[in-house]
XYZ file of C-alpha atoms in Angstrom:
747
model
C 0.000 0.000 0.000
C 2.862 2.421 0.783
C 4.377 1.698 -2.623
C 1.051 2.455 -4.291
C 0.715 5.794 -2.467
C 4.293 6.775 -3.374
C 3.734 5.947 -7.042
C 0.500 7.953 -7.136
C 2.132 10.960 -5.466
C 5.031 10.765 -7.914
C 2.603 10.728 -10.827
C 0.721 13.800 -9.637
C 3.955 15.721 -8.959
C 5.239 15.008 -12.449
C 1.858 15.971 -13.880
C 2.342 19.520 -12.644
C 5.814 20.056 -14.074
C 5.583 18.313 -17.454
C 5.549 20.063 -20.819
C 3.161 19.477 -23.692
C 4.854 18.580 -26.964
C 2.354 16.368 -28.708
C -0.852 16.611 -30.685
C -3.524 14.038 -29.857
C -7.205 13.460 -30.059
C -10.126 11.309 -31.108
C -11.322 10.303 -34.589
C -14.960 9.269 -34.710
C -18.086 8.922 -36.849
C -21.391 10.404 -35.751
C -24.197 7.819 -35.904
C -27.641 8.662 -34.568
C -26.087 11.367 -32.398
C -23.672 8.795 -30.931
C -19.920 8.935 -31.382
C -18.456 5.741 -32.867
C -14.631 5.614 -32.606
C -12.830 4.825 -35.875
C -9.967 2.398 -35.288
C -7.174 2.250 -37.872
C -7.674 5.738 -39.329
C -4.525 7.317 -40.803
C -3.338 10.527 -39.134
C -0.245 12.267 -40.512
C 1.379 15.642 -41.057
C 0.792 16.865 -44.595
C 3.832 16.538 -46.861
C 5.717 14.209 -44.491
C 5.949 10.516 -43.613
C 5.317 11.245 -39.935
C 2.052 9.563 -39.040
C 0.214 6.973 -36.996
C -2.986 4.926 -36.994
C -5.712 5.433 -34.404
C -5.983 2.726 -31.768
C -9.004 0.578 -31.002
C -10.564 3.518 -29.154
C -10.112 5.869 -32.117
C -7.355 7.814 -30.363
C -4.029 9.044 -31.698
C -0.968 10.967 -30.604
C 1.752 12.536 -32.758
C 4.934 14.450 -31.933
C 4.749 18.220 -32.521
C 7.761 19.601 -34.347
C 6.482 23.122 -34.898
C 7.213 22.823 -38.623
C 3.864 21.529 -39.876
C 0.404 22.896 -39.287
C -1.766 20.706 -41.540
C -2.920 17.431 -39.995
C -4.513 15.003 -42.461
C -7.001 12.379 -41.266
C -8.210 9.646 -43.655
C -9.915 6.265 -43.632
C -11.256 4.014 -46.375
C -14.939 4.770 -47.004
C -14.779 8.228 -45.378
C -14.029 11.695 -46.667
C -10.566 12.855 -45.643
C -10.215 15.892 -43.421
C -7.377 18.404 -43.006
C -7.032 20.405 -39.796
C -4.866 23.461 -39.198
C -3.033 23.045 -35.888
C -1.837 26.191 -34.176
C -0.274 24.785 -31.007
C 0.332 21.445 -29.246
C -1.072 20.138 -25.990
C -4.743 20.209 -26.978
C -7.056 17.224 -27.502
C -8.692 17.423 -30.938
C -11.961 15.680 -31.798
C -12.317 14.899 -35.506
C -15.601 13.775 -37.049
C -15.259 11.937 -40.383
C -18.201 11.625 -42.755
C -18.817 8.652 -45.005
C -17.747 9.128 -48.601
C -20.854 9.496 -50.777
C -18.824 8.465 -53.861
C -17.458 5.281 -52.334
C -18.942 3.036 -55.034
C -16.974 4.893 -57.713
C -13.584 4.604 -56.016
C -11.022 2.238 -57.564
C -8.493 0.725 -55.165
C -4.999 0.838 -56.670
C -3.254 -1.159 -53.927
C -4.133 -3.041 -50.775
C -2.597 -3.024 -47.344
C -0.478 -6.112 -46.548
C -2.328 -8.539 -44.314
C 0.757 -8.989 -42.131
C 3.536 -6.466 -41.630
C 6.217 -5.459 -39.160
C 5.253 -2.491 -37.038
C 7.398 0.452 -38.147
C 7.203 2.346 -34.860
C 7.470 -0.377 -32.203
C 11.027 -0.761 -30.816
C 10.212 -4.443 -30.199
C 10.124 -6.518 -33.391
C 6.375 -7.030 -33.771
C 4.452 -8.647 -36.620
C 0.909 -7.337 -37.006
C -1.411 -10.039 -38.392
C -4.673 -8.401 -39.438
C -8.118 -9.876 -39.963
C -7.513 -9.807 -43.714
C -4.476 -12.067 -43.295
C -6.434 -14.488 -41.120
C -8.998 -14.859 -43.911
C -6.359 -16.148 -46.372
C -6.680 -19.690 -44.978
C -9.107 -21.897 -43.072
C -8.523 -20.055 -39.803
C -10.839 -22.043 -37.541
C -8.783 -21.500 -34.379
C -5.599 -19.881 -33.113
C -3.798 -23.138 -33.957
C -4.586 -22.563 -37.649
C -3.803 -18.835 -37.755
C -0.151 -19.051 -38.796
C -0.277 -21.015 -42.072
C 0.767 -17.890 -44.005
C 3.262 -16.703 -41.370
C 6.959 -17.590 -41.609
C 7.872 -16.902 -37.976
C 5.488 -19.165 -36.076
C 5.251 -22.947 -36.484
C 2.358 -25.046 -35.228
C 2.770 -28.806 -34.963
C 1.245 -31.822 -33.240
C 2.723 -32.858 -29.899
C 1.882 -36.525 -30.543
C 0.005 -38.800 -32.951
C -2.990 -39.655 -30.778
C -4.410 -36.752 -28.743
C -4.656 -33.972 -31.356
C -2.788 -31.560 -29.040
C -0.840 -28.847 -30.867
C 2.074 -26.656 -29.861
C 3.538 -23.391 -31.111
C 7.216 -22.904 -31.884
C 8.844 -19.467 -32.015
C 12.581 -18.825 -32.416
C 13.180 -22.565 -32.493
C 11.665 -23.303 -29.075
C 8.323 -24.694 -27.961
C 5.334 -22.572 -27.066
C 5.919 -22.872 -23.330
C 8.582 -20.172 -23.787
C 6.179 -17.891 -25.667
C 4.038 -15.680 -23.479
C 0.449 -16.148 -24.661
C -1.712 -13.074 -24.125
C -5.277 -12.049 -24.817
C -5.432 -8.270 -25.126
C -2.249 -8.072 -23.018
C -3.634 -10.396 -20.327
C -2.090 -13.796 -19.605
C -3.879 -16.844 -21.027
C -3.130 -20.470 -22.097
C -0.742 -20.935 -19.186
C 0.243 -24.233 -17.622
C -2.503 -26.849 -17.851
C -4.632 -24.985 -20.408
C -1.679 -24.533 -22.783
C -1.769 -28.182 -23.948
C -5.059 -27.957 -25.835
C -5.539 -24.179 -25.537
C -4.639 -23.292 -29.132
C -7.984 -24.791 -30.180
C -9.862 -22.768 -27.558
C -9.631 -19.451 -29.485
C -12.061 -19.347 -32.456
C -10.509 -17.817 -35.560
C -13.525 -15.660 -36.569
C -13.493 -14.040 -33.128
C -10.036 -12.574 -33.655
C -9.603 -8.995 -34.832
C -5.815 -9.255 -35.086
C -2.725 -10.982 -33.676
C 0.559 -9.375 -32.635
C 3.650 -11.589 -32.637
C 6.648 -10.028 -30.905
C 10.065 -11.651 -30.944
C 12.763 -11.726 -28.322
C 12.625 -10.285 -24.832
C 9.280 -8.566 -24.304
C 8.252 -5.605 -22.187
C 8.595 -6.043 -18.418
C 5.077 -4.643 -17.953
C 3.573 -8.019 -18.900
C 5.676 -10.091 -16.536
C 8.918 -12.043 -16.400
C 7.945 -15.162 -18.346
C 8.593 -14.317 -21.991
C 11.840 -15.902 -23.212
C 11.311 -16.034 -26.982
C 8.477 -13.552 -27.470
C 4.776 -12.912 -27.089
C 1.647 -13.770 -29.061
C -1.146 -11.336 -28.250
C -4.683 -11.986 -29.538
C -7.125 -9.125 -29.995
C -10.768 -10.181 -29.934
C -13.560 -8.276 -31.628
C -14.628 -5.466 -29.322
C -17.891 -3.704 -28.477
C -16.736 -0.537 -30.270
C -15.631 -2.273 -33.483
C -17.676 -5.477 -33.762
C -20.119 -5.852 -36.626
C -23.810 -5.396 -35.940
C -24.096 -9.029 -37.042
C -21.499 -11.518 -38.245
C -22.194 -15.149 -39.134
C -19.630 -17.714 -40.261
C -20.148 -21.309 -41.345
C -17.503 -23.905 -42.210
C -17.391 -27.569 -43.285
C -14.564 -29.827 -44.447
C -14.127 -33.214 -46.098
C -12.666 -34.580 -42.855
C -16.062 -34.227 -41.187
C -15.416 -30.990 -39.399
C -18.074 -28.307 -39.157
C -18.330 -25.095 -37.193
C -20.420 -21.974 -36.836
C -19.641 -18.578 -35.346
C -21.914 -15.649 -34.566
C -21.095 -12.293 -33.045
C -22.917 -9.016 -32.616
C -22.080 -5.617 -31.157
C -24.371 -2.756 -30.257
C -24.689 0.366 -28.112
C -26.786 0.659 -24.987
C -27.160 4.419 -24.790
C -24.252 6.823 -25.172
C -21.972 5.304 -22.533
C -22.423 1.528 -22.741
C -21.420 -0.861 -25.523
C -21.520 -4.642 -25.583
C -20.480 -7.524 -27.814
C -21.624 -11.146 -27.732
C -19.688 -13.940 -29.444
C -20.712 -17.595 -29.800
C -18.960 -20.617 -31.291
C -19.897 -24.251 -31.855
C -17.851 -26.873 -33.685
C -17.344 -30.603 -34.029
C -15.004 -33.088 -35.656
C -17.692 -35.691 -36.179
C -16.097 -38.330 -38.434
C -13.738 -41.089 -37.299
C -10.905 -40.777 -39.825
C -8.228 -43.465 -40.115
C -6.620 -42.916 -43.510
C -3.447 -44.898 -42.747
C -5.453 -47.902 -41.483
C -3.466 -48.358 -38.275
C -6.650 -48.613 -36.205
C -6.109 -45.210 -34.521
C -7.990 -42.019 -35.354
C -5.912 -39.535 -37.332
C -7.495 -36.790 -35.197
C -9.796 -37.128 -32.171
C -13.532 -36.686 -32.450
C -14.369 -33.420 -30.685
C -17.311 -31.271 -29.674
C -16.652 -27.708 -28.596
C -18.921 -24.841 -27.508
C -17.673 -21.392 -26.544
C -19.484 -18.211 -25.472
C -18.192 -14.741 -24.666
C -19.881 -11.592 -23.415
C -17.947 -8.344 -23.068
C -18.873 -4.810 -22.054
C -17.448 -1.322 -22.516
C -18.394 1.639 -20.320
C -17.140 5.151 -21.160
C -18.804 7.902 -19.111
C -16.481 10.514 -20.635
C -13.458 10.812 -22.921
C -10.991 10.282 -20.063
C -12.383 7.277 -18.205
C -13.058 3.769 -19.524
C -13.999 0.410 -18.087
C -14.063 -2.953 -19.841
C -15.067 -6.343 -18.476
C -16.183 -9.672 -19.820
C -16.483 -13.417 -19.393
C -15.729 -16.371 -21.670
C -16.816 -19.974 -21.072
C -15.791 -23.118 -22.972
C -16.610 -26.803 -22.860
C -14.851 -29.375 -25.027
C -15.202 -33.165 -25.234
C -12.360 -34.940 -27.041
C -12.320 -38.655 -27.874
C -9.364 -40.329 -29.552
C -7.442 -43.547 -29.637
C -8.529 -46.656 -31.490
C -11.451 -46.347 -33.843
C -13.458 -49.039 -32.032
C -13.076 -47.450 -28.578
C -16.333 -46.653 -26.775
C -16.034 -43.705 -24.405
C -19.216 -44.716 -22.604
C -17.858 -48.137 -21.583
C -15.420 -49.032 -18.805
C -11.900 -48.733 -20.299
C -10.737 -51.726 -18.217
C -13.586 -53.842 -19.613
C -12.677 -53.369 -23.288
C -9.595 -54.264 -25.296
C -9.642 -50.989 -27.257
C -7.205 -48.200 -26.364
C -9.045 -44.937 -25.787
C -8.263 -41.297 -25.111
C -10.767 -38.992 -23.439
C -9.997 -35.353 -22.654
C -12.902 -33.309 -21.303
C -12.100 -29.645 -20.658
C -13.986 -26.811 -19.017
C -12.531 -23.326 -19.132
C -13.729 -20.088 -17.577
C -12.028 -16.750 -18.238
C -13.003 -13.311 -16.971
C -11.342 -9.909 -17.064
C -11.754 -6.372 -15.769
C -9.941 -3.255 -16.978
C -10.354 0.339 -15.977
C -8.235 3.331 -16.892
C -8.124 7.071 -16.562
C -6.357 9.520 -18.867
C -5.696 12.898 -17.270
C -7.546 15.871 -18.671
C -5.564 18.121 -21.039
C -2.660 15.672 -20.965
C -3.233 12.301 -22.613
C 0.387 11.282 -21.971
C -0.496 10.564 -18.352
C -2.731 7.707 -17.365
C -3.410 5.146 -14.682
C -4.979 1.723 -15.254
C -5.879 -1.461 -13.416
C -5.976 -4.750 -15.334
C -7.134 -8.032 -13.791
C -8.017 -11.423 -15.221
C -8.987 -14.821 -13.835
C -8.889 -18.276 -15.441
C -10.168 -21.591 -14.160
C -9.348 -24.685 -16.207
C -10.614 -28.172 -15.422
C -9.435 -31.282 -17.268
C -10.627 -34.849 -16.813
C -8.712 -37.230 -19.048
C -8.072 -40.862 -19.797
C -5.027 -42.153 -21.674
C -5.479 -45.878 -22.240
C -5.891 -46.994 -18.640
C -4.280 -43.986 -16.963
C -6.492 -41.282 -15.461
C -5.159 -37.740 -15.296
C -7.384 -35.108 -13.676
C -6.249 -31.578 -12.944
C -7.588 -28.130 -12.067
C -5.783 -24.805 -12.335
C -6.946 -21.443 -10.974
C -5.018 -18.394 -12.131
C -5.415 -14.726 -11.178
C -3.313 -11.726 -12.110
C -3.689 -8.071 -11.158
C -1.617 -5.254 -12.643
C -1.593 -1.576 -11.659
C -0.019 0.535 -14.428
C 1.028 4.184 -14.251
C 2.216 5.960 -17.405
C 3.673 9.439 -17.579
C 6.746 11.374 -18.676
C 9.655 13.315 -17.269
C 9.936 16.930 -18.401
C 9.273 16.220 -22.090
C 6.500 13.861 -23.253
C 8.080 13.562 -26.668
C 11.427 12.316 -25.361
C 11.159 10.916 -21.834
C 8.286 8.551 -21.050
C 8.001 5.924 -18.397
C 5.658 3.172 -17.272
C 5.725 1.791 -13.760
C 3.507 -0.412 -11.668
C 2.992 -3.365 -9.379
C 1.558 -6.804 -10.090
C 0.363 -9.882 -8.253
C -0.106 -13.472 -9.485
C -1.954 -16.320 -7.794
C -1.609 -19.691 -9.540
C -2.965 -22.893 -7.996
C -2.540 -26.288 -9.717
C -4.018 -29.534 -8.379
C -3.130 -32.832 -10.112
C -4.232 -36.446 -9.747
C -2.742 -39.428 -11.625
C -4.331 -42.851 -11.057
C -4.951 -46.108 -12.862
C -2.279 -48.259 -14.468
C 0.728 -46.125 -13.455
C 2.917 -48.758 -11.817
C 5.829 -47.992 -14.173
C 5.742 -44.255 -13.471
C 7.972 -42.218 -11.158
C 6.083 -38.922 -10.962
C 6.076 -36.699 -7.861
C 2.893 -34.794 -7.087
C 2.976 -31.676 -9.253
C 0.307 -29.837 -7.280
C 1.482 -26.435 -6.076
C 0.303 -22.937 -5.205
C 2.231 -19.874 -6.359
C 2.105 -16.326 -5.006
C 4.226 -13.817 -6.939
C 4.365 -10.101 -6.094
C 6.276 -7.836 -8.466
C 7.122 -4.250 -9.303
C 8.569 -2.797 -12.500
C 9.814 0.392 -14.133
C 10.244 0.958 -17.868
C 11.778 4.085 -19.399
C 11.525 5.175 -23.045
C 13.768 7.791 -24.638
C 12.753 8.971 -28.102
C 14.244 11.170 -30.771
C 11.335 11.388 -33.229
C 11.923 9.580 -36.526
C 15.427 8.549 -35.409
C 15.834 6.674 -32.149
C 13.787 4.857 -29.536
C 15.540 3.437 -26.476
C 13.441 1.302 -24.126
C 14.860 -0.125 -20.901
C 12.932 -1.978 -18.225
C 13.611 -3.701 -14.934
C 11.252 -5.679 -12.774
C 11.686 -7.484 -9.487
C 9.503 -10.370 -8.349
C 9.218 -12.319 -5.129
C 8.090 -15.931 -5.545
C 6.884 -17.943 -2.555
C 8.595 -21.100 -3.929
C 11.697 -19.736 -5.690
C 12.525 -16.536 -3.797
C 13.345 -13.156 -5.346
C 14.719 -12.508 -8.828
C 15.152 -9.598 -11.245
C 14.330 -9.290 -14.943
C 16.260 -6.695 -17.024
C 15.301 -6.007 -20.657
C 16.507 -3.480 -23.250
C 15.276 -2.592 -26.756
C 16.712 -0.108 -29.254
C 15.140 1.068 -32.497
C 17.248 3.262 -34.788
C 16.331 4.810 -38.150
C 19.383 5.944 -40.162
C 16.845 7.163 -42.727
C 13.154 6.730 -43.506
C 13.798 3.514 -45.473
C 15.884 1.567 -42.952
C 15.170 0.363 -39.389
C 17.603 -1.334 -36.995
C 16.310 -3.044 -33.856
C 18.417 -4.519 -31.062
C 17.092 -6.390 -28.033
C 18.344 -8.254 -25.007
C 16.862 -9.497 -21.797
C 16.276 -12.215 -19.282
C 13.266 -14.428 -18.664
C 12.046 -16.985 -16.137
C 9.358 -19.646 -16.161
C 7.745 -22.021 -13.684
C 7.902 -25.516 -15.259
C 4.927 -27.875 -15.001
C 6.357 -31.210 -16.132
C 3.220 -33.351 -16.237
C 0.557 -30.659 -16.667
C 2.235 -29.300 -19.807
C 3.153 -32.723 -21.197
C 0.275 -34.985 -20.177
C -0.255 -36.214 -23.800
C 2.909 -38.291 -23.170
C 0.654 -40.536 -21.112
C -0.630 -41.822 -24.477
C 2.474 -44.037 -24.757
C 3.822 -47.076 -22.959
C 6.997 -45.164 -22.048
C 7.771 -44.917 -18.362
C 7.667 -41.268 -17.279
C 10.354 -40.365 -14.743
C 10.266 -36.829 -13.316
C 12.944 -35.492 -10.997
C 11.635 -34.339 -7.616
C 13.764 -31.161 -7.519
C 12.635 -29.296 -10.657
C 13.547 -25.611 -10.293
C 12.743 -22.322 -12.014
C 13.715 -22.092 -15.692
C 16.027 -19.193 -16.520
C 17.561 -17.873 -19.719
C 18.744 -14.925 -21.814
C 17.586 -13.803 -25.239
C 19.464 -11.490 -27.626
C 18.453 -10.360 -31.081
C 18.972 -8.007 -33.998
C 16.430 -7.112 -36.667
C 17.128 -5.172 -39.868
C 14.227 -3.916 -41.993
C 14.752 -2.162 -45.305
C 11.923 -0.570 -47.310
C 13.057 -0.554 -50.935
C 11.168 1.431 -53.556
C 10.913 -0.306 -56.930
C 9.087 2.029 -59.266
C 5.872 3.019 -57.527
C 5.893 -0.026 -55.277
C 7.646 -0.865 -52.042
C 9.417 -4.086 -51.105
C 10.007 -4.886 -47.446
C 13.191 -6.846 -46.785
C 13.631 -8.193 -43.265
C 16.715 -9.898 -41.813
C 16.964 -11.059 -38.214
C 18.990 -13.175 -35.834
C 17.991 -14.275 -32.318
C 19.817 -16.350 -29.731
C 18.275 -17.903 -26.629
C 20.684 -19.341 -24.063
C 19.439 -21.217 -20.991
C 20.939 -21.073 -17.522
C 18.417 -23.653 -16.360
C 15.771 -25.522 -18.333
C 13.333 -28.360 -17.806
C 14.684 -31.088 -20.092
C 12.400 -33.687 -21.659
C 14.819 -36.480 -22.556
C 13.624 -39.051 -25.104
C 17.195 -40.125 -25.926
C 18.285 -41.880 -22.738
C 16.095 -44.949 -23.204
C 13.702 -46.077 -25.923
C 11.101 -47.113 -23.367
C 11.410 -44.161 -20.978
C 11.123 -40.371 -20.945
C 12.996 -38.354 -18.320
C 12.326 -34.841 -16.993
C 15.142 -33.107 -15.105
C 17.004 -29.811 -14.701
C 19.488 -28.879 -17.404
C 22.938 -30.377 -16.875
C 25.045 -28.866 -19.656
C 24.278 -26.466 -22.483
C 21.012 -25.576 -24.191
C 20.623 -22.842 -26.788
C 18.781 -21.748 -29.895
C 20.219 -19.722 -32.794
C 17.666 -18.680 -35.404
C 18.330 -16.690 -38.584
C 15.450 -15.586 -40.812
C 15.236 -13.633 -44.076
C 11.902 -12.435 -45.438
C 10.815 -10.309 -48.416
C 7.340 -9.048 -49.231
C 5.870 -6.707 -51.825
C 3.028 -6.105 -54.230
C 4.487 -7.469 -57.489
C 1.790 -5.900 -59.629
C -1.627 -4.479 -58.971
C -3.517 -6.872 -56.717
C -0.725 -9.460 -56.447
C 1.088 -9.722 -53.092
C 4.029 -12.019 -52.475
C 5.821 -13.103 -49.293
C 8.964 -15.251 -49.391
C 10.857 -16.322 -46.273
C 13.606 -18.699 -45.194
C 14.606 -19.636 -41.637
C 17.532 -21.651 -40.283
C 17.112 -23.364 -36.903
C 20.279 -24.165 -34.953
C 18.787 -25.554 -31.750
C 20.839 -27.827 -29.485
C 20.196 -29.254 -26.036
C 22.045 -31.600 -23.704
C 20.160 -34.896 -23.473
C 21.543 -38.272 -22.433
C 24.704 -36.357 -21.343
C 25.366 -35.230 -24.928
C 24.867 -31.853 -26.633
C 22.876 -32.632 -29.771
C 20.395 -31.134 -32.182
C 16.878 -30.809 -30.817
C 14.855 -33.843 -31.831
C 11.754 -33.779 -34.075
C 12.510 -30.287 -35.423
C 13.342 -29.279 -38.998
C 16.767 -27.739 -39.597
C 15.189 -25.078 -41.794
C 11.786 -23.714 -42.745
C 10.775 -21.840 -45.889
C 7.526 -20.235 -47.001
C 6.221 -18.780 -50.255
C 2.815 -17.092 -50.343
C 0.991 -15.500 -53.272
C -2.253 -13.598 -52.815
C -4.111 -12.050 -55.745
C -7.267 -9.919 -55.483
C -9.206 -8.476 -58.392
C -10.252 -4.806 -58.224
C -13.056 -3.768 -55.831
C -12.311 -6.733 -54.734
C -14.566 -9.454 -56.055
C -12.289 -12.485 -56.249
C -9.236 -13.420 -54.217
C -6.967 -16.435 -54.547
C -4.281 -17.419 -52.045
C -1.585 -20.052 -52.441
C 1.014 -21.025 -49.820
C 3.917 -23.452 -49.934
C 5.774 -24.452 -46.781
C 9.248 -25.983 -47.054
C 10.262 -28.121 -44.074
C 13.833 -29.344 -43.703
C 15.122 -32.649 -42.345
C 15.656 -33.379 -38.670
C 16.676 -35.857 -35.981
C 14.513 -38.619 -34.486
C 15.327 -40.037 -31.015
C 16.774 -43.502 -31.281
C 14.439 -46.491 -31.283
C 17.243 -49.049 -31.551
C 16.148 -50.562 -28.238
C 12.865 -51.783 -29.694
C 12.818 -55.544 -30.327
C 11.688 -55.755 -33.976
C 12.314 -53.970 -37.263
C 8.618 -52.968 -37.399
C 8.918 -51.090 -34.097
C 12.084 -49.202 -35.034
C 12.362 -45.923 -36.899
C 15.211 -44.231 -38.800
C 17.235 -41.693 -36.840
C 16.461 -38.861 -39.270
C 13.484 -37.679 -41.315
C 13.673 -36.137 -44.778
C 12.616 -32.707 -46.021
C 9.036 -32.287 -47.200
C 6.637 -29.653 -48.555
C 3.030 -28.687 -47.786
C 0.842 -26.769 -50.263
C -2.422 -24.953 -49.444
C -4.784 -22.925 -51.643
C -8.008 -20.950 -51.171
C -10.438 -19.102 -53.464
C -12.753 -16.381 -52.094
C -15.695 -14.620 -53.732
C -16.849 -11.319 -52.221
C -20.296 -9.765 -52.353
C -21.655 -6.742 -50.545
C -22.496 -8.507 -47.276
C -21.439 -12.033 -48.149
C -18.228 -13.828 -48.916
C -17.801 -17.474 -49.873
C -14.526 -19.351 -49.722
C -13.338 -22.816 -50.700
C -9.915 -24.351 -50.364
C -7.716 -27.369 -50.064
C -5.053 -28.053 -47.438
C -2.072 -30.346 -47.971
C -2.654 -30.555 -51.716
C 0.112 -33.132 -52.124
C -1.499 -35.417 -49.505
C 1.787 -35.709 -47.566
C 1.662 -37.414 -44.152
C 4.177 -38.940 -41.773
C 4.462 -42.655 -42.434
C 3.451 -44.926 -39.529
C 3.354 -42.167 -36.896
C 2.430 -44.584 -34.075
C 4.880 -47.322 -33.151
C 3.250 -50.715 -32.559
C -0.280 -49.391 -33.007
C -1.547 -52.980 -33.144
C -0.516 -53.568 -29.494
C -1.329 -50.315 -27.643
C -1.195 -52.024 -24.227
C 2.166 -53.616 -24.993
C 5.649 -52.415 -24.068
C 6.528 -50.785 -27.416
C 3.481 -48.557 -28.064
C 4.645 -44.980 -28.682
C 2.829 -42.005 -30.225
C 5.343 -39.326 -29.196
C 7.788 -39.297 -32.155
C 5.931 -36.800 -34.361
C 7.642 -34.480 -36.822
C 5.202 -34.219 -39.768
C 1.518 -33.820 -40.623
C -0.997 -36.497 -39.637
C -3.925 -35.408 -41.830
C -3.724 -35.751 -45.596
C -5.485 -33.736 -48.284
C -8.538 -31.910 -46.973
C -11.139 -29.859 -48.834
C -13.229 -27.214 -47.133
C -15.959 -24.664 -47.811
C -17.234 -21.712 -45.818
C -19.155 -18.470 -45.878
C -19.157 -15.170 -44.020
C -22.096 -12.800 -43.669
C -21.782 -9.409 -42.016
C -23.880 -6.334 -41.427
C -21.983 -3.259 -40.359
C -23.458 -0.869 -37.863
C -25.841 1.620 -39.417
């Protein structure tokens, strides 16, 4: 409490002595005498490249140089406006009117669906809604098919669980956020990528390297932040339907509307099912589990005036997942049938509350409180092993933002945070060959942080942050992070980053799909906090070729672990070990990417990534198993004028990799080679647009490539050699799909 009072007093003192060197305000549309914020409007000084887009609340802020007086505001479908600015420090309110000649406008170029933020000192890829519509984006797990930085793969061949990889490391080292609030943490991270419906997402931000200290200490390789549709920007009505040749169907509905001048709300609903038992390789096991999933979200926005806002909401999910052998009956006693079955029933509840205040006549100073709560329940069966777990997670964050002397040059963000994380686990059944200590634990983490930003407009941004946290199980530790963004000229950006990260490992909770094997699981009883450093450099060059611009991006990132939870599949063919790192573990990732509009309507993205990831397993430093040495991507997207038609084609190039040894298995049929070969995946989609409708059809994995015999000894799942963990390639072959979208914008 004393710290809170001191921080508040400091904020108010600085408020009285600070200068005003910016121009800010609100861009909105007047509908039925109500102000509707316009997110994404372009605001820039006439005759310059100095500009910004309005945020989700329609607000903007630009540096004042004293050299320009004409501020231009524009947005597609609205008449542009030019305002003469006489002095900084005032809050301008700009009302845009819809363009009456919109139907006669011809679009000469389109905005890239994914691009690197030009202003953020942290390397951040902005994935827009338009990019998400280039593929069958049914969930967050399927949102990165046209992205070269993020990989999504199966964790095993039986449960359908998926994992993200960023900078060569698994998704446990990526901080998953929903509107800058923690989500998919611990237990819920295993199947959580399927819990976020694709049509609900407004955009995704993927940041690489050490992240900001304001969001915690956990990020080691980066952050993935999902932005849902919001009460202020949601359609009046949106309906989506989807069906595929694999037997999958889904529907999504959302609506947003105003309740008077101060209240807004949005309601989102999702229902989906994988209803067909597919077994294309005839090994007796389902290629993907049969699932049923229902999700509902209600969110609210209260804005009594232009300086105060409050947002809150709740999301509930229930999923039933049934996998294993095709003849398994989930309604029968698993010990009374010979069939091997997998049942994973999940219930998830998420809620959040945000409130913030921006000081009058000075929008550079604000105070906010952000809280969120998640409860995840999982009841699961793997063969004849029962794994039940519950996790309750709460985080509160008090954030103060202001500046020192000059808002244009010296800004800071400071605050305090608290985390409560309670995990309860139960493992019963046929577990006689397991050596697993009870992973139940309760965490209390109190932290404080300070982040300073120094800016020379259009040239340099220096961001340095430090946070300290006290953990009831692991004591106190500090997290330093630094980011630098430098512009030698308007066409070239250099970014440097470095920082530390920590993570609480949850050996069984985050790896419980390993129970779908006959391997003995042996977990050390002294697992400690994971700790590592991340360093990176990013070079972005904007090259003008005629009237078009090509973006060339080169980057290198290194992650080096001081301590890491090691999952060792190399020590013994019939066992998997979890223990603290004893030796070296690091990841070196180099990526080159080029994107541009080749000709009118035709966008191209080409990328190549090299993964040099090594870890000490079985007392030997060796290449990380089940990971490709390189990854390439080539994407073409063509849209006719207006647009009416759009076609997207993506090729993914996956390099060879190492497979843990299976030499200890008794027969040739139960052994696998020690390396897998390179392979390619091709996807295509065709979309037809109408005024309120769009229809799309596509095919995934055109070449019908799948990993051969992904399950070892599938014919004897209760035997000693059954193993579904050695997965490096796709499990589903060629798949056709069809869908539609219907939307009515707010009138």
